[in-house]
Coordinates of C-alpha atoms and ligand atoms in Angstrom, one line a residue:
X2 CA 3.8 -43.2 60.1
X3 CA 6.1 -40.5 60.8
X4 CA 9.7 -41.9 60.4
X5 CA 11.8 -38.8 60.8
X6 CA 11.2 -36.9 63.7
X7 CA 11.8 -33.1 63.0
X8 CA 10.9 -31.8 66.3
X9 CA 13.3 -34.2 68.3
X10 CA 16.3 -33.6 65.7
X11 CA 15.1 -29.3 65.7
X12 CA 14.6 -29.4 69.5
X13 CA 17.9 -30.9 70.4
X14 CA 16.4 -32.5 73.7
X15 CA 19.8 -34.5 74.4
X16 CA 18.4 -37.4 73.0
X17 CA 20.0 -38.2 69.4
X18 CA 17.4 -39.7 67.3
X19 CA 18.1 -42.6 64.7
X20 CA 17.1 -41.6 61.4
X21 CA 16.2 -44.9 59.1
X22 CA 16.8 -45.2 55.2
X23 CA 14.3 -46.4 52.9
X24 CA 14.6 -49.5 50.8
X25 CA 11.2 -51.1 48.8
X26 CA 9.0 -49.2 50.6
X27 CA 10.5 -49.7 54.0
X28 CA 12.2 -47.7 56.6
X29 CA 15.0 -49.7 58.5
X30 CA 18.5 -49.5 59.8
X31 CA 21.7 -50.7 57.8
X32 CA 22.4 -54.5 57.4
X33 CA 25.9 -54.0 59.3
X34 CA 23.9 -52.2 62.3
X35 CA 26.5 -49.2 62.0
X36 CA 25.7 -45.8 62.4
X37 CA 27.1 -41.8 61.1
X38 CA 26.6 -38.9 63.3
X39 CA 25.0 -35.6 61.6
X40 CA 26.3 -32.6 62.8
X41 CA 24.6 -28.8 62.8
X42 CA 27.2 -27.3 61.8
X43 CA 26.4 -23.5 63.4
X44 CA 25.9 -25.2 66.9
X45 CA 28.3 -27.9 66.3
X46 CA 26.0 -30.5 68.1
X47 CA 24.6 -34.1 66.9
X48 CA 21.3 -34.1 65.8
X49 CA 20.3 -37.7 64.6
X50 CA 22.5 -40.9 63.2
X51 CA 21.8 -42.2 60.1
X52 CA 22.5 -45.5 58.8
X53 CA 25.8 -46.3 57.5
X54 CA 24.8 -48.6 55.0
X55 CA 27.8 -50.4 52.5
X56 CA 27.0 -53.4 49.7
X57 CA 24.3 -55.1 50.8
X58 CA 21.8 -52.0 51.3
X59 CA 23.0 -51.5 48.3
X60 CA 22.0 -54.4 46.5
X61 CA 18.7 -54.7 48.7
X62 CA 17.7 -51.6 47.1
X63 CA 18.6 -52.4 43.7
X64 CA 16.3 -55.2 43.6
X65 CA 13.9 -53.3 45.2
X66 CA 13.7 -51.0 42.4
X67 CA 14.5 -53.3 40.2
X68 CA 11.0 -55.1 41.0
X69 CA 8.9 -51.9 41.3
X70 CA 10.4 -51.0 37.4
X71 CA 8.3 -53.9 36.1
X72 CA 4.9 -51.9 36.9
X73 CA 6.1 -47.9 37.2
X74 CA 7.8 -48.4 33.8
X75 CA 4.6 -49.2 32.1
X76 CA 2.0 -47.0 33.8
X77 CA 0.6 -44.4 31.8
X78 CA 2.8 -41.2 31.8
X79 CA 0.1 -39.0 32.7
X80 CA -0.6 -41.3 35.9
X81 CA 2.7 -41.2 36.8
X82 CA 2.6 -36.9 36.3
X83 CA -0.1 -37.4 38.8
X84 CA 1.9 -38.9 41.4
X85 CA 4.5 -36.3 41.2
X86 CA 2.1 -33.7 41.4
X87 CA 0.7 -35.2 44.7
X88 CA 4.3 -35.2 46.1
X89 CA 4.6 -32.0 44.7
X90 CA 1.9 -30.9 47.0
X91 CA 2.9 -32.8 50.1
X92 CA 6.1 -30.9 50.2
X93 CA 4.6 -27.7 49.7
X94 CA 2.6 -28.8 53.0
X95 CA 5.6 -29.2 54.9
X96 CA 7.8 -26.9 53.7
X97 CA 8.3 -25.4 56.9
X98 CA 9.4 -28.7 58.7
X99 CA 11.9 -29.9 55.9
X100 CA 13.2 -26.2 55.6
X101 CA 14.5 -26.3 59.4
X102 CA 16.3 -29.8 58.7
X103 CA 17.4 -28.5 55.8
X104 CA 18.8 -25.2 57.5
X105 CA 20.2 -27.3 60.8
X106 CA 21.9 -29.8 59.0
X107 CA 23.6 -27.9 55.6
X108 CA 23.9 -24.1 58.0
X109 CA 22.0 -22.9 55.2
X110 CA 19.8 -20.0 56.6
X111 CA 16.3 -20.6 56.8
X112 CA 15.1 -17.2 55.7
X113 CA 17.8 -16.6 52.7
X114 CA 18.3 -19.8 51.5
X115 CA 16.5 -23.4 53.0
X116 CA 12.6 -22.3 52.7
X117 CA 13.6 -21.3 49.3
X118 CA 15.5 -24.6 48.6
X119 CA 12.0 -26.3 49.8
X120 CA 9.8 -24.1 47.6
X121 CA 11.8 -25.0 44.7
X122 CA 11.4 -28.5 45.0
X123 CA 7.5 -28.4 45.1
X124 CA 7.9 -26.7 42.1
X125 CA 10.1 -28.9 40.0
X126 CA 7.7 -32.3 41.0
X127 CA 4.6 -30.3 39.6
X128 CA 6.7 -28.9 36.7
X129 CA 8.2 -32.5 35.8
X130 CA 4.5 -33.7 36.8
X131 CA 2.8 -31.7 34.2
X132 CA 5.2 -32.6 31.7
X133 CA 4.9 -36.1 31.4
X134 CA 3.1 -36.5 28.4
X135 CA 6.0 -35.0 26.6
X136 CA 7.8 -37.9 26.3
X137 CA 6.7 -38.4 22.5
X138 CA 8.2 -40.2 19.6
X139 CA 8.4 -39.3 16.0
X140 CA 7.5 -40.9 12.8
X141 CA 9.1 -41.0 10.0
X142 CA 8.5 -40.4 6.1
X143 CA 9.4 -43.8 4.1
X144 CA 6.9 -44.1 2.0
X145 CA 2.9 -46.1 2.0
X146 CA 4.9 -49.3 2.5
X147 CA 6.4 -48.9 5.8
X148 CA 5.2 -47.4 9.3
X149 CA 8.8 -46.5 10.7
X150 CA 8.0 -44.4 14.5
X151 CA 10.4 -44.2 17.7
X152 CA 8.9 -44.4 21.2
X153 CA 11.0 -43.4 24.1
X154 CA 11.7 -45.9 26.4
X155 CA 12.9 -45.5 30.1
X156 CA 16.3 -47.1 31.0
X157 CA 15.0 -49.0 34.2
X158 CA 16.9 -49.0 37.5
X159 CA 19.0 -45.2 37.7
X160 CA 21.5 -44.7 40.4
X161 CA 21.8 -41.2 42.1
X162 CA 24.4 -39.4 43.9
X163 CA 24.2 -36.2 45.7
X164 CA 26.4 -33.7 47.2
X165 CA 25.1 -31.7 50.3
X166 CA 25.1 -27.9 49.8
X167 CA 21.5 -27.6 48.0
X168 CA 20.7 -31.7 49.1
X169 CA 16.7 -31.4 49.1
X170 CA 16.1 -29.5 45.6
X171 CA 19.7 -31.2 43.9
X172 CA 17.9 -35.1 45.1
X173 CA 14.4 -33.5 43.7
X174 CA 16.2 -32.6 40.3
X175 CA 16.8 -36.6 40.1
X176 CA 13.6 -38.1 41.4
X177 CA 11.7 -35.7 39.7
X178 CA 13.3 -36.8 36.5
X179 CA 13.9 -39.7 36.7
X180 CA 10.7 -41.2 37.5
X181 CA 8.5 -39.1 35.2
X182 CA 10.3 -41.1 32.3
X183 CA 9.4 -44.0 34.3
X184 CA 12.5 -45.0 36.0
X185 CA 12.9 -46.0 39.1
X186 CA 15.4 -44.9 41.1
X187 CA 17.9 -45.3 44.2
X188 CA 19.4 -42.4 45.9
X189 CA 22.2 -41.8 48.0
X190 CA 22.4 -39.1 50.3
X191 CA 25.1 -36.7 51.4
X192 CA 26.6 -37.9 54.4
X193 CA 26.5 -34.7 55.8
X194 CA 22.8 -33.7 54.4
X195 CA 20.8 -36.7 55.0
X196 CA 17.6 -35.6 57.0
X197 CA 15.6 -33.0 54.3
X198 CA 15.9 -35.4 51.7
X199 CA 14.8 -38.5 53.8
X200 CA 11.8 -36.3 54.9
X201 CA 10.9 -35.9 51.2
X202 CA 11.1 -39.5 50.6
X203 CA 8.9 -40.0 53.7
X204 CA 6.1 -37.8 52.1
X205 CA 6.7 -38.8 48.8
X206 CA 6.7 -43.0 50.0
X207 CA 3.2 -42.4 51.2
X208 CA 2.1 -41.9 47.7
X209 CA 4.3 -43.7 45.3
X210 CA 4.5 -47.6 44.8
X211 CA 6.8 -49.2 46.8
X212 CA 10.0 -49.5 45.3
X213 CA 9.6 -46.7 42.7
X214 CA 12.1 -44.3 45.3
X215 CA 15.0 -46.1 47.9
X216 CA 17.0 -43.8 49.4
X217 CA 20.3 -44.5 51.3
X218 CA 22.4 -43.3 53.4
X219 CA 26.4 -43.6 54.2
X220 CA 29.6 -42.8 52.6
X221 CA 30.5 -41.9 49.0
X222 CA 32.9 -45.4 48.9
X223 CA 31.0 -47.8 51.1
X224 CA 27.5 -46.3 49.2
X225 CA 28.4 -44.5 46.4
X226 CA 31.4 -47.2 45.4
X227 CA 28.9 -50.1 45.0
X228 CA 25.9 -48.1 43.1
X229 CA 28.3 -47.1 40.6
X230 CA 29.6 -51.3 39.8
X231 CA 26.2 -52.2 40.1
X232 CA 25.1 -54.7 37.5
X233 CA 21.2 -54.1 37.4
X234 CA 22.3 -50.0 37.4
X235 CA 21.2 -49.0 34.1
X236 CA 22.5 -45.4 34.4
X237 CA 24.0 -42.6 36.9
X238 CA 23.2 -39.6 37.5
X239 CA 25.8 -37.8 39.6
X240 CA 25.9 -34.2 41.1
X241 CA 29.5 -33.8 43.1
X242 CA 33.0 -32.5 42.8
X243 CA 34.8 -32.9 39.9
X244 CA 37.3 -35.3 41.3
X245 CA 34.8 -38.0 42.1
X246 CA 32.7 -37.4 39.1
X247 CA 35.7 -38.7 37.1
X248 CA 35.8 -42.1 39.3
X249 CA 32.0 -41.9 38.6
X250 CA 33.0 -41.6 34.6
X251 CA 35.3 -44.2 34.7
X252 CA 32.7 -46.8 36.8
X253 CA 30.5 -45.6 33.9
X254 CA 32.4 -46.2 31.2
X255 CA 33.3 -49.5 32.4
X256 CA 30.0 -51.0 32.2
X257 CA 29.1 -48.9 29.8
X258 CA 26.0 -46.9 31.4
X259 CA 24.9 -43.6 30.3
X260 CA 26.1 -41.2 32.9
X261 CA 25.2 -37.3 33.7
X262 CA 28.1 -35.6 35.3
X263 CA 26.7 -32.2 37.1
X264 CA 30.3 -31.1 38.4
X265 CA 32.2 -28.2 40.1
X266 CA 32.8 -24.3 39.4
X267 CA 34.6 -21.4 38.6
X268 CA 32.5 -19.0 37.5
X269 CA 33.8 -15.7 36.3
X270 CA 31.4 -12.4 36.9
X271 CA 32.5 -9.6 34.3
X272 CA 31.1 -5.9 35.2
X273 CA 31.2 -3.5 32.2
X274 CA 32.2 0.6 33.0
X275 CA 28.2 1.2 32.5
X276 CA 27.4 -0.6 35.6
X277 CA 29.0 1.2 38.6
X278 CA 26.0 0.6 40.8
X279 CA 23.6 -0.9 43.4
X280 CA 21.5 -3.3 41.5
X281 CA 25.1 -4.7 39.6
X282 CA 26.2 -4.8 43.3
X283 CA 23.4 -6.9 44.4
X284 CA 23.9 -9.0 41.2
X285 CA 27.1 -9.6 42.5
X286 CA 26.5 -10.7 45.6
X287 CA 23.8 -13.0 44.7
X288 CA 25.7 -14.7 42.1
X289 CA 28.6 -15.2 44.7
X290 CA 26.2 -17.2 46.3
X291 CA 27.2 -15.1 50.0
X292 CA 23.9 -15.9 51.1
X293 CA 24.6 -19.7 51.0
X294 CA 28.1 -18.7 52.3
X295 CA 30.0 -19.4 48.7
X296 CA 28.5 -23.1 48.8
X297 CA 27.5 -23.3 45.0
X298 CA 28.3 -24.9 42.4
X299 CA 27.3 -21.9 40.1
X300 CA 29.1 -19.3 42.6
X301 CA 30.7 -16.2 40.1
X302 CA 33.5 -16.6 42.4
X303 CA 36.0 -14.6 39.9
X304 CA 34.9 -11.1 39.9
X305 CA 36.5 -8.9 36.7
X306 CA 35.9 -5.5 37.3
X307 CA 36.9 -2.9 35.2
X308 CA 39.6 -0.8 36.2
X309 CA 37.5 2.6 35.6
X310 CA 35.5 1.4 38.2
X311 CA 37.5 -1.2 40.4
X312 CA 37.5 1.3 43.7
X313 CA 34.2 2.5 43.4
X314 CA 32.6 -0.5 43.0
X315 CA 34.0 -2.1 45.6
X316 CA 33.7 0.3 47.5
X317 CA 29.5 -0.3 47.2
X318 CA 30.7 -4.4 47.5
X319 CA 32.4 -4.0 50.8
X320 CA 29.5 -1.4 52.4
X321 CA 26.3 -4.3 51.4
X322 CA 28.2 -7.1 52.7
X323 CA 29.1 -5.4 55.7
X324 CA 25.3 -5.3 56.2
X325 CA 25.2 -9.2 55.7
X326 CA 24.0 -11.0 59.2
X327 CA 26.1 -14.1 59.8
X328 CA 24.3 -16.2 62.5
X329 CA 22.7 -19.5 63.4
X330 CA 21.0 -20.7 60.4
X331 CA 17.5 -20.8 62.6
X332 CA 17.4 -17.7 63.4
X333 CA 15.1 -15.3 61.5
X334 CA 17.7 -12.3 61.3
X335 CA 19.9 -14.4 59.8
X336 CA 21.2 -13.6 56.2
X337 CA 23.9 -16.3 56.2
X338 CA 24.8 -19.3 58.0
X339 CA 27.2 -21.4 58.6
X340 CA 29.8 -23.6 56.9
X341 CA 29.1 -26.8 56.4
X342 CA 31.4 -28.8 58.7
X343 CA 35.0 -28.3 59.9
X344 CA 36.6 -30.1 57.4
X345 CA 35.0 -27.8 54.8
X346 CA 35.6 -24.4 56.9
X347 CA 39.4 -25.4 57.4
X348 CA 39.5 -25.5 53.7
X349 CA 38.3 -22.3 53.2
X350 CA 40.4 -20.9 56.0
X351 CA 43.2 -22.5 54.0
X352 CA 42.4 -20.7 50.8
X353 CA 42.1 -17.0 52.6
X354 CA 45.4 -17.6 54.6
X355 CA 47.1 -19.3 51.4
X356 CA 46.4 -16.0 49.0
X357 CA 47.1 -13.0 52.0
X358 CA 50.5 -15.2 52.6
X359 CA 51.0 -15.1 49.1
X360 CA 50.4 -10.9 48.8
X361 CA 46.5 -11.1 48.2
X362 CA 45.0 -7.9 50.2
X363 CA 41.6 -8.7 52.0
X364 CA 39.6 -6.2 51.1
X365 CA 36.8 -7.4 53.4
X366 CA 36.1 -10.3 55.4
X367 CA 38.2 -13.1 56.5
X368 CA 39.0 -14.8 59.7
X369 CA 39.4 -11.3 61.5
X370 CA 35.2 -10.2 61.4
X371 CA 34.0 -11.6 64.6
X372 CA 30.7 -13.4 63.9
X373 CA 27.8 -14.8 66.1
X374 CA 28.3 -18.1 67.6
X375 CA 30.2 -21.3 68.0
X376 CA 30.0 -22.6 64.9
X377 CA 31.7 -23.0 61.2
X378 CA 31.0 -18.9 60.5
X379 CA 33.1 -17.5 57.7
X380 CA 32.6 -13.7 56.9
X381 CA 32.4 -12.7 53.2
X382 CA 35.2 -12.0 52.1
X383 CA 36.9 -10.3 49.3
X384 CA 40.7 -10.6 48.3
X385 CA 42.3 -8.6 45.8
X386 CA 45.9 -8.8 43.9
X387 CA 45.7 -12.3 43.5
X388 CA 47.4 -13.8 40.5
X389 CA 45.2 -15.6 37.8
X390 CA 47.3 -18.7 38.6
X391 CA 47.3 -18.7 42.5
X392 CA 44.9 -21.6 43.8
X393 CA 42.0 -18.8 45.0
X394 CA 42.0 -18.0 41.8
X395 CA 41.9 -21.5 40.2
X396 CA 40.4 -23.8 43.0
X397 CA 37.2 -24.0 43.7
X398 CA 36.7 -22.4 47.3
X399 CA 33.3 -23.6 48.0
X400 CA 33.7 -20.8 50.9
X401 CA 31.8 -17.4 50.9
X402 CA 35.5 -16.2 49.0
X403 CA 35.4 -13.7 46.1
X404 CA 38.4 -12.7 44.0
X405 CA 38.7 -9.7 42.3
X406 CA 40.8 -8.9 39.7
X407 CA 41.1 -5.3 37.4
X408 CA 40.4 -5.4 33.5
X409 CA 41.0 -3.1 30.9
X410 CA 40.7 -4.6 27.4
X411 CA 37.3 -6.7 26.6
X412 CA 39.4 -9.5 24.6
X413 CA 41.6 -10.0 27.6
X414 CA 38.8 -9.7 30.0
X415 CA 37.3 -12.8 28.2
X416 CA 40.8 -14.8 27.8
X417 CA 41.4 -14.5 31.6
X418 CA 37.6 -15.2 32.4
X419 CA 37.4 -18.2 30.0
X420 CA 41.1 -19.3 31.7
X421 CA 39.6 -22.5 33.6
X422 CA 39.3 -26.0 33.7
X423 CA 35.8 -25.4 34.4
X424 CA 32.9 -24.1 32.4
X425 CA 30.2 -24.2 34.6
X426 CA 28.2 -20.5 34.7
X427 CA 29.3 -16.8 33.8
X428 CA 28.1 -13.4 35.0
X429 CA 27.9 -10.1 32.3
X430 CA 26.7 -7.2 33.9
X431 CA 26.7 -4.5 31.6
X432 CA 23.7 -2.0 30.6
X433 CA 24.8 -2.2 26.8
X434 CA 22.5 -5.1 25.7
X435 CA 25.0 -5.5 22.2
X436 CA 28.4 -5.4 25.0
X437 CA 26.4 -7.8 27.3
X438 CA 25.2 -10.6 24.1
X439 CA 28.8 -10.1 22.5
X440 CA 30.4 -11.3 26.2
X441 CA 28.1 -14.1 26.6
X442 CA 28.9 -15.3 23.6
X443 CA 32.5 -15.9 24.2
X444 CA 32.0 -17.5 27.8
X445 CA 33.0 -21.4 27.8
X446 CA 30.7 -22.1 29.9
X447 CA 26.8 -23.9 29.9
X448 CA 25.2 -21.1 31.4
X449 CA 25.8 -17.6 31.5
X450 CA 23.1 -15.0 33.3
X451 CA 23.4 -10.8 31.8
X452 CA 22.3 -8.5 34.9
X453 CA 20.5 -11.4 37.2
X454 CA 22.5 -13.6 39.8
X455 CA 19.7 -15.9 40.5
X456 CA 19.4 -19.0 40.6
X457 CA 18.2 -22.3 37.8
X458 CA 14.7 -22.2 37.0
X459 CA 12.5 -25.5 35.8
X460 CA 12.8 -25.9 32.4
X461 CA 15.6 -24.0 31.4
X462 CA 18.3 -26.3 30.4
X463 CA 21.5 -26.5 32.9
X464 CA 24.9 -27.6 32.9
X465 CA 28.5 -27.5 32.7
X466 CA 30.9 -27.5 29.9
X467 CA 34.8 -28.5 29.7
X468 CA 35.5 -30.3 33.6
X469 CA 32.1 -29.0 34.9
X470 CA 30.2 -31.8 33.7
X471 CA 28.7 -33.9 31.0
X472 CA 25.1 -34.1 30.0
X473 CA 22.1 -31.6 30.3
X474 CA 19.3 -32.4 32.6
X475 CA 17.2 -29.8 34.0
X476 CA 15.0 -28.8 30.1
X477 CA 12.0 -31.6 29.6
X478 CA 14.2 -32.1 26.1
X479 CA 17.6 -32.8 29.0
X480 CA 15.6 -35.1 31.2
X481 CA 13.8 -37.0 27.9
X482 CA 17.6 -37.2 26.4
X483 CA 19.2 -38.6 29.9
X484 CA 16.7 -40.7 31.0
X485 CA 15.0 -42.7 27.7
X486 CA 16.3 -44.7 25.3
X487 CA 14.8 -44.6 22.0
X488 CA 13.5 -46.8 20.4
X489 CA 12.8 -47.2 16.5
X490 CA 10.3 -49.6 15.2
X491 CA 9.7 -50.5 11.3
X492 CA 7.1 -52.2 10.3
X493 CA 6.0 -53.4 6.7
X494 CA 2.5 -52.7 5.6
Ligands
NAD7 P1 31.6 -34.9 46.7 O1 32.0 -35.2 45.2 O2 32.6 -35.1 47.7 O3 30.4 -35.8 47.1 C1 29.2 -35.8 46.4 C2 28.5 -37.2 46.6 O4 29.3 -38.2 46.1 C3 28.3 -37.5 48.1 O5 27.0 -38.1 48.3 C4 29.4 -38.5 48.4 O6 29.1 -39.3 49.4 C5 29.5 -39.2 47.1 N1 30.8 -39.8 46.8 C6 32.0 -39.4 47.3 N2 33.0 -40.3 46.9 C7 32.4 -41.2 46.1 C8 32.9 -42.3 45.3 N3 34.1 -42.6 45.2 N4 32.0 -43.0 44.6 C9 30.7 -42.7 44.6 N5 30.1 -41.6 45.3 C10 31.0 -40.9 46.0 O7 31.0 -33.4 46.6 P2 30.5 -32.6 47.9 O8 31.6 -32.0 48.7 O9 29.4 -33.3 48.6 O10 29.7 -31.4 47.1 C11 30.4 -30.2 46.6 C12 30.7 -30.4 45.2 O11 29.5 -30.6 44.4 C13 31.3 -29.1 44.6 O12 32.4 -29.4 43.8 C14 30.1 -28.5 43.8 O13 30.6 -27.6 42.8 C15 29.5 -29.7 43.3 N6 28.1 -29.4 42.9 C16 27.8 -29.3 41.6 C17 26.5 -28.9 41.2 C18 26.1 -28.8 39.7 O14 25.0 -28.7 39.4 N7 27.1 -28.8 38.8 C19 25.5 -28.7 42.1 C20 25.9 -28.8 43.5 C21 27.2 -29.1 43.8

């Protein structure tokens, strides 16, 4: 049965599909009957209405998975592995398809940055597929008198939350996860990137028991608010903006649930004297996320650049982003997109205007590049002269919005870089390997790349340190740590 309709929502026939959510197995409209429009946000057009679910779906879903747990908790890992790997599969079938939703409903372009987004996610359900026999216990040396070993035991019902900018592979990062340990699981949606991750769950309901995955749809406090004081929720997994990830802690450490916290950025990108050039350019770039117009959690949005080279570099910055296409997402030629809705590109226009008011000097980009269409478009841009405690400099942007500030000393370089209530990722490029180790170091942060800009890769272990989150995980050991309890048992001989 096909529930979501790509070609209607792609095609934009002037009818406005309605999209259902999925609840034990079933696809059906919320219990109130009330629905949220999703907007493209490059055409600025309504392309389906999803349910706008509150309490009730809620606790439908709960018991849903709460029901499934009793069977998918006890299968053999290795079966379960098999599942995923099937899913794995499916999506890799119709990458194409959820890439487009994907790409009209984030801006994301489809070339750059959604059929990417849809490759990863094949790849992490036949990682976390193949993995599943990892989840071993230990035993333990006491002597011929006593058998003393630990099994690892899943927690049962896991409530996730998702933020939009990356919504298909940040939902797969959960599912994947969380049902390999042999959880089940209820999602919730971004209310502005609904439609790739319901696709998923479309293909991935034809193969899993029903139950296993709900996904919902609706608001962070008519959804999100309810999951969180949920009873039968025996842990959260949360990928958002720092602010609600604290209400998130707090729901958490009320009940008393285990909670992983995957939160906002800062990330400082620190070019050393040795690495004036193209490839530290395009290492730049990518790890300013401009592609997926600044909308990262990861973004190296703080650019230290050392004075020797400050003019010259930017000089090569300025000419390769100049060569950035901003367009509709669709569109082939397209290297960027769009913003993800107007709310989020009047933030951004706040922050440029905010810092060139205060005395910031755009060195490219801005509000003044025309760009291609009607929609949220935001040129790259660069701003330098800002002070390390305006809000450009502090806040994060989520906006294709680089700041760039001159360093001379290394120790300061690394005091001003590690100056943030976030310590999510950091950026060394540098062609002294000693310089480059030394640097990484000293970052405060979970995850710092020398000479790359790319993005996670399955199996490394991810996350953030001071307010950028809580909890790893990404690694086999992260997703056995987050998602099992262990269990010791002692048993006389
Ligand atoms: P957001 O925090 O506004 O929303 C995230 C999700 O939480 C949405 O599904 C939303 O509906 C829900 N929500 C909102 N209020 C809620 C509440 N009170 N209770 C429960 N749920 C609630 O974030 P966003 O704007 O969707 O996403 C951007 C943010 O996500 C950025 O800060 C970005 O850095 C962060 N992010 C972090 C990572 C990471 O891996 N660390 C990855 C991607 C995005």
């Amino acid at each position: 049965m096909t529930v979501i309709n790509s070609e209607q929502i792609l095609i934009e026939t002037g009818s406005v599909p309605q999209v259902h959510q999925l609840i034990g197995g079933v696809w059906g409209p919320s219990d109130n009957g009330q629905w949220l429009p999703v907007e493209n946000p490059a055409r600025r057009t309504t392309i389906a209405y999803i349910p706008e679910s509150g309490e009730s779906d809620v606790n439908r879903a709960v018991d849903a998975a709460a029901e499934a747990f009793k069977s998918w908790g006890v299968l053999p890992p290795r079966e379960r592995g098999r599942l995923l790997m099937a899913i794995g599969d499916k999506i890799a079938e119709h990458q194409e398809e959820i890439a487009r939703l994907v790409a009209s409903e984030t801006g994301n372009a489809l070339r750059t940055q959604a059929r990417g987004e849809v490759a990863s996610s094949a790849d992490v359900f036949r990682f976390y597929g193949e993995a599943a026999f990892q989840q071993k216990g230990e035993t333990f040396p006491f002597g011929e008198n006593l058998l003393s070993y630990t099994v690892r035991e899943p927690l049962g019902v896991v409530g996730g939350i998702v933020p939009w900018n990356a919504p298909v592979i940040l939902s797969t990062m959960k599912i994947a996860m969380a049902l390999i340990t042999g959880n089940t699981l209820v999602l919730k949606t971004a209310e502005l990137a609904p439609l790739g991750v319901l696709k998923l769950a479309e293909l991935a309901n034809d193969i899993l028991p029903a139950g296993v995955l709900n996904v919902l749809t609706g608001t962070g406090q008519d959804v999100g608010g309810p999951m969180c004081r949920h009873p039968k929720i025996a842990k959260l997994t949360f990928t958002g903006s720092t602010g609600v990830g604290k209400e998130i802690l707090a729901a958490a450490a009320d009940r008393v649930v285990p909670v992983t916290l995957e939160l906002g950025g800062k990330s400082p990108a620190i070019v050393f004297p040795d690495s004036d050039d193209l490839s530290a350019v395009q290492g730049v770039i990518a790890a300013m996320r401009f592609t997926r117009q600044g909308q990262s959690c990861t973004a190296g949005s703080r650019l230290y650049l050392h004075r020797d080279i400050f003019d010259s570099f930017l000089e090569k910055l300025t000419a390769e982003l100049a060569k950035l296409k901003i367009g509709d997402p669709l569109d082939e030629a397209s290297d960027m997109g769009a913003i993800v809705s107007g709310k989020q590109y009047d933030t951004v226009i706040r922050y440029i205007n905010g810092a060139l008011d205060q005395g910031g000097r755009l060195v490219t980009g801005g509000i003044e590049r025309p760009v291609d269409g009607d929609g949220y478009f935001v040129a790259p841009t660069v701003i330098s002269g800002a002070g390390e405690d305006w809000a450009v400099t502090r806040e994060e942007v989520f906006g294709p919005v680089l700041v760039v500030i001159p360093w001379d000393n290394e120790d300061e370089v690394i005091e001003a870089a590690n100056n943030s209530h976030y310590g999510l990722a950091g950026y060394v490029f540098s062609k002294d390997i000693s310089t480059a180790i030394r640097t990484a170091n000293r970052l405060e942060v979970g995850w710092v790349q020398i000479n790359r800009g790319g993005g996670q890769l399955p199996g490394m272990s991810y996350g953030g340190n001071k307010q950028s989150g809580l909890g790893r995980e990404y690694s086999i050991e992260g997703a056995l740590e987050s998602f099992t309890n262990v269990k010791n048992i002692t048993i006389a001989i």
